[in-house]
Amino acid sequence: MKAISIRPDVYWVGAIDWAVRDFHGYVTPNGTTYNNYLVVDDHITLFDTVKYDFARTTIKNIMEIVDPSKIENIVINHIENDHVTSINNIMSLTPDATIYITEKGRKGLERFYDISSWKIKTVKTGDTLNIGKRNLMFIETPMLHWPDSMMTYIKEEKILISQDGFGQHFASASRFDDEFIECASLQELEDAVIDYYANILMPFGNIIKNKLAEMQKMGIEIEVIAPDHGIIWRKDPGKILNMYMDMANGAADLRVAIIYDTMWHSTEIMTRPIMRGMRDEGVDCKIIKLRATPMSVAIKEFWKARATLIGTPTLNNKMYPSVAEFLHHVAGLRPKNRITGAFGSYGWGGGAVKETYGMLKEMKLEVFEPGVEALYRPSSEDEKKCYEFGRNFANRVKEYHKQFNP
Ligand code: FEO
């Protein structure tokens, strides 16, 4: 795709990765984009680069606008590989350019490249750079989502170049929210936002809230949010800001995700009466089998629902390995404001449900106890117990949910 004008002399010069389906372990069914931006002012400035596979694409896009040797400033907002691994290609075309980066970014960059001959200026929150008619302001955003991360605000344009924040893994022929909504559904876009937040930004909700409040205090008015992935928010940046605030505040649907795995279908059989019990109490639920579902999809479903039940058979006195893997991912994402419970089948001594509750408590999630267990094959009596467990859990979930929707 060619360079695209966002405003006069402000361009998207990035790349669309239609084919990527595994983004460092997360499934990306819709591909992704690597967005970077070029501002043609008295001092031509490039914001971020792209993943190494797409170096030629961004250079070609830049060449449609300017000779790359004329780039004087390069802002590196974030040094993760998908944004910085073509910086060497760019620097070879404009070796006298000055890189603007945080101190932590500089330290990271020298682990990737020999930067001894590069001009580098480290910046911190509030530092500014005049590039002609426009002024840039740098805003450090540590742990959103790497220690080096920052955003850059183009004051006169009221454009926030937000690196990974507000992004989505979504390859699309459209570059802007208003175009996207015409080409595809708003629901798809929202789902991509939630997917990204759940898998990458879930641990950082409080940092997000504080950073947005800080920007407000700094008097930053935003007309356009230009992230490093997915579509650019130019028609309704308030929409994505509100979505982020809601998610950071623990927003979730009044719904239960039953996330389970099974060896010989016994734990799977238990999911059905549990689901019926919940439905009879008016609580929606979704059943997700782990070995049939990519991990990042299961994480997204966990995040969307107010409540989760973990179903696991016992294997060698432990929870089933795929369930352990899932809970390991969830623990790393440090979820909050969710209620959980567990159930499962066993053949000999049991142990998986107890171990699962232990992990849920370690995560400091609200738990509903006791869980329900069945020996070998769920009997009709066990199915009745599962149904009652589903009903009771649903009622507890409704109560718990009220605090978020008073
Ligand atoms: Fe899109 Fe944190 O890299």
XYZ file of N, CA and C in Angstrom, residues 148-332:
555
model
N 10.687 0.998 28.029
C 11.203 2.109 27.208
C 10.103 2.950 26.560
N 8.863 2.512 26.645
C 7.808 3.066 25.781
C 7.549 4.551 26.016
N 7.251 5.239 24.938
C 6.760 6.620 25.063
C 5.777 6.889 23.922
N 5.071 7.994 24.036
C 4.202 8.462 22.964
C 4.698 9.843 22.562
N 4.326 10.261 21.353
C 4.738 11.594 20.898
C 3.500 12.356 20.442
N 3.410 13.580 20.928
C 2.253 14.425 20.616
C 2.697 15.525 19.662
N 2.004 15.638 18.532
C 2.288 16.735 17.595
C 1.307 17.851 17.938
N 1.827 18.871 18.623
C 0.936 19.853 19.249
C 0.003 20.538 18.257
N 0.550 21.089 17.191
C -0.258 21.898 16.273
C -1.302 21.053 15.539
N -1.028 19.770 15.394
C -1.968 18.875 14.705
C -2.924 18.192 15.680
N -2.587 18.255 16.980
C -3.339 17.520 18.011
C -3.394 16.015 17.691
N -2.254 15.534 17.191
C -2.139 14.103 16.869
C -1.275 13.438 17.937
N -1.787 12.347 18.497
C -1.012 11.554 19.449
C -0.524 10.299 18.732
N 0.799 10.185 18.594
C 1.371 8.956 18.019
C 1.641 8.039 19.208
N 0.828 6.998 19.292
C 0.644 6.325 20.587
C 1.328 4.970 20.679
N 2.235 4.681 19.787
C 2.890 3.353 19.675
C 1.876 2.221 19.896
N 2.121 1.245 20.757
C 1.192 0.109 20.827
C -0.165 0.470 21.448
N -0.181 1.517 22.277
C -1.435 1.898 22.933
C -2.508 2.223 21.901
N -3.707 1.747 22.151
C -4.883 1.992 21.300
C -4.799 1.257 19.950
N -3.849 0.316 19.854
C -3.674 -0.400 18.589
C -4.532 -1.651 18.517
N -4.490 -2.267 17.358
C -5.190 -3.530 17.141
C -4.426 -4.299 16.072
N -4.412 -5.635 16.227
C -3.841 -6.457 15.155
C -4.941 -6.666 14.119
N -4.922 -5.832 13.119
C -5.974 -5.918 12.110
C -5.455 -5.373 10.781
N -5.189 -6.282 9.852
C -4.815 -5.852 8.505
C -6.089 -5.420 7.794
N -6.023 -4.285 7.150
C -7.227 -3.766 6.511
C -6.804 -2.844 5.385
N -7.640 -2.784 4.359
C -7.361 -1.831 3.278
C -7.616 -0.409 3.757
N -8.347 -0.273 4.840
C -8.657 1.056 5.377
C -7.630 1.443 6.426
N -7.356 2.696 6.492
C -6.382 3.170 7.489
C -7.065 3.923 8.637
N -8.312 4.313 8.448
C -8.950 5.205 9.426
C -10.230 4.580 9.974
N -10.598 5.007 11.180
C -11.783 4.433 11.821
C -13.039 4.655 10.985
N -13.189 5.838 10.410
C -14.415 6.098 9.647
C -14.483 5.237 8.393
N -13.336 5.039 7.715
C -13.317 4.176 6.526
C -13.555 2.737 6.924
N -12.941 2.355 8.038
C -13.038 0.963 8.464
C -14.490 0.594 8.716
N -15.168 1.501 9.349
C -16.559 1.214 9.702
C -17.397 1.058 8.426
N -17.002 1.756 7.381
C -17.720 1.577 6.112
C -17.407 0.231 5.482
N -16.145 -0.230 5.633
C -15.701 -1.451 4.943
C -16.020 -2.720 5.725
N -16.030 -2.634 7.016
C -16.236 -3.823 7.837
C -17.050 -3.398 9.052
N -17.323 -4.343 9.931
C -18.229 -3.980 11.009
C -17.486 -3.369 12.187
N -18.179 -2.496 12.878
C -17.647 -1.875 14.083
C -17.341 -2.944 15.131
N -18.164 -3.981 15.118
C -17.978 -5.051 16.102
C -16.634 -5.757 15.910
N -16.248 -5.954 14.652
C -14.946 -6.579 14.386
C -13.812 -5.726 14.938
N -13.958 -4.432 14.735
C -12.936 -3.499 15.197
C -12.852 -3.514 16.726
N -14.000 -3.461 17.375
C -14.024 -3.482 18.844
C -13.416 -4.784 19.367
N -13.728 -5.890 18.684
C -13.195 -7.173 19.106
C -11.663 -7.175 19.007
N -11.157 -6.549 17.945
C -9.690 -6.488 17.781
C -9.059 -5.626 18.872
N -9.749 -4.561 19.274
C -9.243 -3.708 20.367
C -9.191 -4.509 21.667
N -10.272 -5.241 21.952
C -10.346 -6.017 23.199
C -9.287 -7.125 23.193
N -9.143 -7.781 22.047
C -8.162 -8.858 21.911
C -6.766 -8.335 22.251
N -6.434 -7.196 21.703
C -5.113 -6.598 21.912
C -4.926 -6.222 23.392
N -5.936 -5.588 23.933
C -5.860 -5.155 25.338
C -5.728 -6.377 26.255
N -6.562 -7.400 26.012
C -6.583 -8.565 26.904
C -5.237 -9.270 26.909
N -4.650 -9.430 25.752
C -3.437 -10.230 25.649
C -2.156 -9.452 25.938
N -2.217 -8.131 25.806
C -0.974 -7.359 25.944
C -1.053 -6.345 27.083
N -2.184 -5.687 27.223
C -2.246 -4.560 28.157
C -2.992 -4.850 29.462
N -3.544 -6.039 29.595
C -4.340 -6.349 30.792
C -3.616 -6.014 32.104
N -2.307 -6.273 32.209
C -1.680 -5.992 33.524
C -1.553 -4.503 33.840
N -1.786 -3.659 32.861
C -1.383 -2.258 33.017
C -2.560 -1.278 33.123
N -3.711 -1.786 33.573
C -4.912 -0.948 33.640
C -4.708 0.314 34.465
N -4.066 0.165 35.643
C -3.886 1.342 36.495
C -2.929 2.344 35.853
N -1.905 1.822 35.204
C -0.948 2.717 34.525
C -1.679 3.482 33.419
N -2.561 2.798 32.728
C -3.319 3.447 31.643
C -4.155 4.595 32.211
N -4.864 4.311 33.308
C -5.719 5.362 33.899
C -4.879 6.559 34.326
N -3.760 6.276 34.997
C -2.908 7.371 35.471
C -2.324 8.168 34.316
N -1.939 7.472 33.283
C -1.314 8.157 32.143
C -2.336 9.031 31.409
N -3.546 8.525 31.274
C -4.579 9.340 30.607
C -4.890 10.578 31.450
N -4.929 10.403 32.781
C -5.185 11.555 33.662
C -4.035 12.561 33.551
N -2.812 12.052 33.489
C -1.635 12.931 33.377
C -1.695 13.746 32.074
N -2.081 13.087 31.003
C -2.165 13.801 29.716
C -3.229 14.885 29.774
N -4.320 14.571 30.462
C -5.385 15.570 30.592
C -4.863 16.787 31.360
N -4.121 16.513 32.451
C -3.539 17.599 33.264
C -2.563 18.426 32.447
N -1.875 17.774 31.536
C -0.894 18.483 30.705
C -1.591 19.322 29.627
N -2.916 19.226 29.583
C -3.685 20.016 28.628
C -3.631 19.468 27.209
N -3.358 18.187 27.104
C -3.249 17.585 25.767
C -4.637 17.341 25.187
N -4.907 17.986 24.083
C -6.180 17.759 23.384
C -5.888 16.851 22.209
N -6.719 15.843 22.057
C -6.424 14.845 21.021
C -7.497 14.855 19.943
N -7.069 15.098 18.725
C -7.999 14.994 17.586
C -7.784 13.689 16.827
N -6.548 13.207 16.842
C -6.234 11.966 16.117
C -5.329 11.114 17.005
N -5.662 9.822 17.103
C -4.759 8.871 17.763
C -4.208 7.958 16.680
N -2.898 7.970 16.559
C -2.236 7.196 15.501
C -1.362 6.125 16.157
N -1.891 4.909 16.309
C -1.113 3.846 16.949
C -0.170 3.154 15.962
N 0.647 2.261 16.494
C 1.608 1.537 15.655
C 1.028 0.267 15.043
N -0.208 -0.077 15.396
C -0.876 -1.225 14.752
C -2.325 -0.850 14.462
N -2.796 -1.303 13.304
C -4.225 -1.208 13.027
C -4.650 0.162 12.527
N -5.899 0.489 12.791
C -6.464 1.691 12.205
C -6.155 2.931 13.057
N -6.208 4.059 12.376
C -5.944 5.359 13.002
C -7.298 5.951 13.390
N -7.366 6.465 14.625
C -8.630 6.994 15.143
C -8.684 8.484 14.848
N -9.368 8.855 13.764
C -9.437 10.286 13.440
C -10.866 10.825 13.554
N -11.849 9.961 13.360
C -13.224 10.455 13.439
C -13.691 10.501 14.888
N -13.343 9.452 15.624
C -13.872 9.351 16.976
C -12.808 8.816 17.938
N -11.754 9.606 18.204
C -10.735 9.116 19.162
C -11.318 8.895 20.547
N -12.411 9.623 20.863
C -13.054 9.446 22.167
C -13.540 8.023 22.359
N -13.892 7.363 21.276
C -14.400 5.991 21.390
C -13.332 5.065 21.975
N -12.134 5.141 21.417
C -11.085 4.236 21.900
C -10.622 4.667 23.299
N -10.615 5.969 23.560
C -10.240 6.420 24.913
C -11.238 5.886 25.940
N -12.525 5.961 25.595
C -13.545 5.443 26.512
C -13.443 3.933 26.692
N -13.166 3.242 25.580
C -13.021 1.777 25.686
C -11.867 1.439 26.627
N -10.765 2.166 26.510
C -9.610 1.900 27.366
C -9.931 2.209 28.830
N -10.599 3.320 29.076
C -10.945 3.666 30.459
C -11.868 2.597 31.047
N -12.840 2.169 30.238
C -13.761 1.131 30.721
C -13.003 -0.148 31.065
N -12.117 -0.560 30.165
C -11.398 -1.821 30.411
C -10.466 -1.676 31.613
N -9.828 -0.504 31.706
C -8.928 -0.272 32.851
C -9.710 -0.272 34.161
N -10.977 0.120 34.095
C -11.826 0.133 35.294
C -12.495 -1.216 35.550
N -12.166 -2.210 34.742
C -12.650 -3.569 35.000
C -13.954 -3.910 34.302
N -14.310 -3.195 33.259
C -15.564 -3.491 32.548
C -15.553 -4.927 32.026
N -16.684 -5.596 32.142
C -16.821 -6.957 31.604
C -18.303 -7.222 31.410
N -18.603 -8.208 30.578
C -20.003 -8.568 30.356
C -20.483 -9.480 31.486
N -21.765 -9.355 31.798
C -22.357 -10.289 32.770
C -22.488 -11.638 32.055
N -21.427 -12.386 32.123
C -21.349 -13.632 31.360
C -20.301 -14.527 32.011
N -20.449 -15.832 31.806
C -19.467 -16.780 32.340
C -18.747 -17.451 31.169
N -17.440 -17.490 31.247
C -16.659 -18.297 30.311
C -16.348 -19.612 31.016
N -16.788 -20.718 30.423
C -16.402 -22.032 30.963
C -15.211 -22.491 30.130
N -14.071 -22.483 30.735
C -12.841 -22.793 30.003
C -12.312 -24.112 30.556
N -12.231 -25.120 29.694
C -11.975 -26.460 30.210
C -11.116 -27.250 29.242
N -10.631 -28.380 29.766
C -10.137 -29.423 28.871
C -10.602 -30.754 29.420
N -10.409 -31.803 28.642
C -11.000 -33.085 29.003
C -10.147 -34.215 28.444
N -10.112 -35.360 29.144
C -9.359 -36.513 28.638
C -10.300 -37.491 27.932
N -11.307 -37.975 28.692
C -12.254 -38.952 28.150
C -13.685 -38.405 28.235
N -13.802 -37.095 28.092
C -15.098 -36.403 27.984
C -15.874 -36.237 29.290
N -15.367 -36.762 30.402
C -16.147 -36.637 31.643
C -16.252 -35.177 32.088
N -15.113 -34.477 32.093
C -15.171 -33.057 32.469
C -16.023 -32.288 31.452
N -15.917 -32.698 30.200
C -16.721 -32.037 29.152
C -18.217 -32.233 29.402
N -18.580 -33.448 29.813
C -20.003 -33.719 30.098
C -20.505 -32.787 31.209
N -19.626 -32.497 32.165
C -20.033 -31.645 33.297
C -20.359 -30.215 32.855
N -19.759 -29.778 31.756
C -19.997 -28.384 31.329
C -21.468 -28.136 30.992
N -22.149 -29.191 30.501
C -23.522 -28.959 29.971
C -24.550 -28.678 31.068
N -24.618 -29.525 32.102
C -25.574 -29.149 33.174
C -25.178 -27.851 33.876
N -23.881 -27.590 33.979
C -23.464 -26.314 34.600
C -24.005 -25.159 33.759
N -23.836 -25.286 32.447
C -24.334 -24.232 31.548
C -25.857 -24.082 31.677
N -26.559 -25.206 31.744
C -28.029 -25.127 31.855
C -28.430 -24.415 33.142
N -27.721 -24.727 34.223
C -28.017 -24.069 35.493
C -27.829 -22.562 35.385
N -26.781 -22.159 34.725
C -26.525 -20.713 34.589
C -27.578 -20.057 33.706
N -27.912 -20.752 32.624
C -28.925 -20.204 31.713
C -30.267 -20.059 32.446
N -30.584 -21.028 33.272
C -31.864 -20.963 34.001
C -31.892 -19.815 34.999
N -30.728 -19.319 35.349
C -30.669 -18.126 36.228
C -30.448 -16.855 35.414
N -30.534 -16.991 34.110
C -30.467 -15.806 33.234
C -29.067 -15.278 32.990
N -28.054 -16.124 33.183
C -26.679 -15.673 32.916
C -26.147 -16.409 31.677
N -25.685 -15.630 30.749
C -25.173 -16.185 29.499
C -23.826 -16.852 29.756
N -23.493 -17.836 28.936
C -22.150 -18.394 29.088
C -21.619 -18.914 27.767
N -20.310 -19.041 27.733
C -19.636 -19.522 26.526
C -18.690 -20.630 26.959
N -18.697 -21.737 26.214
C -17.872 -22.887 26.596
C -16.684 -22.976 25.648
N -15.494 -23.026 26.221
C -14.273 -22.996 25.412
C -13.383 -24.173 25.792
N -13.153 -25.047 24.835
C -12.252 -26.181 25.086
C -10.833 -25.748 24.739
N -9.929 -25.924 25.676
C -8.603 -25.327 25.486
C -7.838 -25.935 24.317
N -7.824 -27.252 24.176
C -7.020 -27.817 23.079
C -7.620 -27.541 21.709
N -8.839 -27.011 21.682
C -9.458 -26.667 20.389
C -9.406 -25.164 20.142
N -8.765 -24.427 21.037
C -8.832 -22.964 20.976
C -7.439 -22.372 21.144
N -7.029 -21.448 20.285
C -5.732 -20.797 20.514
C -5.726 -20.086 21.871
N -4.575 -20.098 22.519
C -4.457 -19.545 23.872
C -4.923 -18.089 23.935
N -4.535 -17.290 22.948
C -4.879 -15.863 23.033
C -6.389 -15.643 22.866
N -7.065 -16.566 22.186
C -8.528 -16.456 22.075
C -9.163 -16.791 23.430
N -8.638 -17.832 24.079
C -9.163 -18.185 25.410
C -8.941 -17.031 26.393
N -7.786 -16.376 26.285
C -7.507 -15.226 27.165
C -8.527 -14.110 26.898
N -8.798 -13.854 25.645
C -9.771 -12.791 25.305
C -11.145 -13.134 25.893
N -11.563 -14.387 25.771
C -12.884 -14.769 26.296
C -12.905 -14.661 27.829
N -11.803 -15.026 28.456
C -11.687 -14.851 29.912
C -11.891 -13.381 30.266
N -11.232 -12.494 29.516
C -11.251 -11.063 29.824
C -12.634 -10.449 29.589
N -13.331 -10.927 28.568
C -14.631 -10.328 28.231
C -15.704 -10.671 29.273
N -15.544 -11.804 29.935
C -16.594 -12.271 30.853
C -16.295 -11.836 32.290
N -17.336 -11.519 33.036
C -17.160 -11.171 34.445
C -16.686 -12.373 35.250
N -17.053 -13.573 34.780
C -16.770 -14.772 35.577
C -16.220 -15.887 34.695
N -15.394 -16.707 35.311
C -14.851 -17.861 34.583
C -14.904 -19.093 35.472
N -15.319 -20.207 34.883
C -15.191 -21.503 35.545
C -14.131 -22.292 34.809
N -13.211 -22.838 35.574
C -12.145 -23.650 34.995
C -12.515 -25.126 35.184
N -12.577 -25.861 34.093
C -12.867 -27.293 34.158
C -11.618 -28.096 33.832
N -11.259 -29.014 34.729
C -10.034 -29.789 34.487
C -10.142 -31.209 35.031
N -9.776 -32.190 34.239
C -9.607 -33.523 34.808
C -8.321 -33.581 35.617
N -8.244 -34.588 36.462
C -6.997 -34.790 37.223
C -6.113 -35.755 36.443
N -4.860 -35.374 36.287
C -3.886 -36.250 35.644
C -2.673 -36.327 36.572
N -2.420 -37.510 37.077
C -1.292 -37.689 38.011
C -1.373 -36.713 39.191
N -2.569 -36.604 39.729
C -2.845 -35.730 40.896
C -2.724 -34.239 40.607
N -2.568 -33.873 39.358
C -2.403 -32.470 38.989
C -3.504 -32.063 38.011
N -3.621 -30.746 37.828
C -4.554 -30.283 36.792
C -4.032 -30.681 35.413
N -4.914 -30.696 34.448
C -4.543 -31.109 33.093
C -3.533 -30.099 32.511
N -2.527 -30.559 31.767
C -1.460 -29.649 31.334
C -1.927 -28.422 30.546
N -2.924 -28.596 29.680
C -3.381 -27.421 28.902
C -4.047 -26.391 29.823
N -4.677 -26.875 30.904
C -5.307 -25.953 31.868
C -4.211 -25.215 32.639
N -3.161 -25.954 32.989
C -2.032 -25.317 33.693
C -1.408 -24.240 32.806
N -1.280 -24.547 31.520
C -0.689 -23.559 30.599
C -1.567 -22.301 30.539
N -2.871 -22.516 30.458
C -3.787 -21.371 30.400
C -3.679 -20.520 31.673
N -3.708 -21.186 32.821
C -3.655 -20.422 34.078
C -2.306 -19.726 34.245
N -1.274 -20.332 33.704
C 0.048 -19.693 33.731
C 0.009 -18.367 32.940
N -0.637 -18.400 31.773
C -0.782 -17.164 30.981
C -1.612 -16.131 31.734
N -2.732 -16.602 32.293
C -3.629 -15.672 32.993
C -2.895 -15.027 34.172
N -2.152 -15.828 34.922
C -1.454 -15.285 36.102
C -0.502 -14.166 35.691
N 0.180 -14.339 34.578
C 1.117 -13.313 34.104
C 0.421 -12.017 33.731
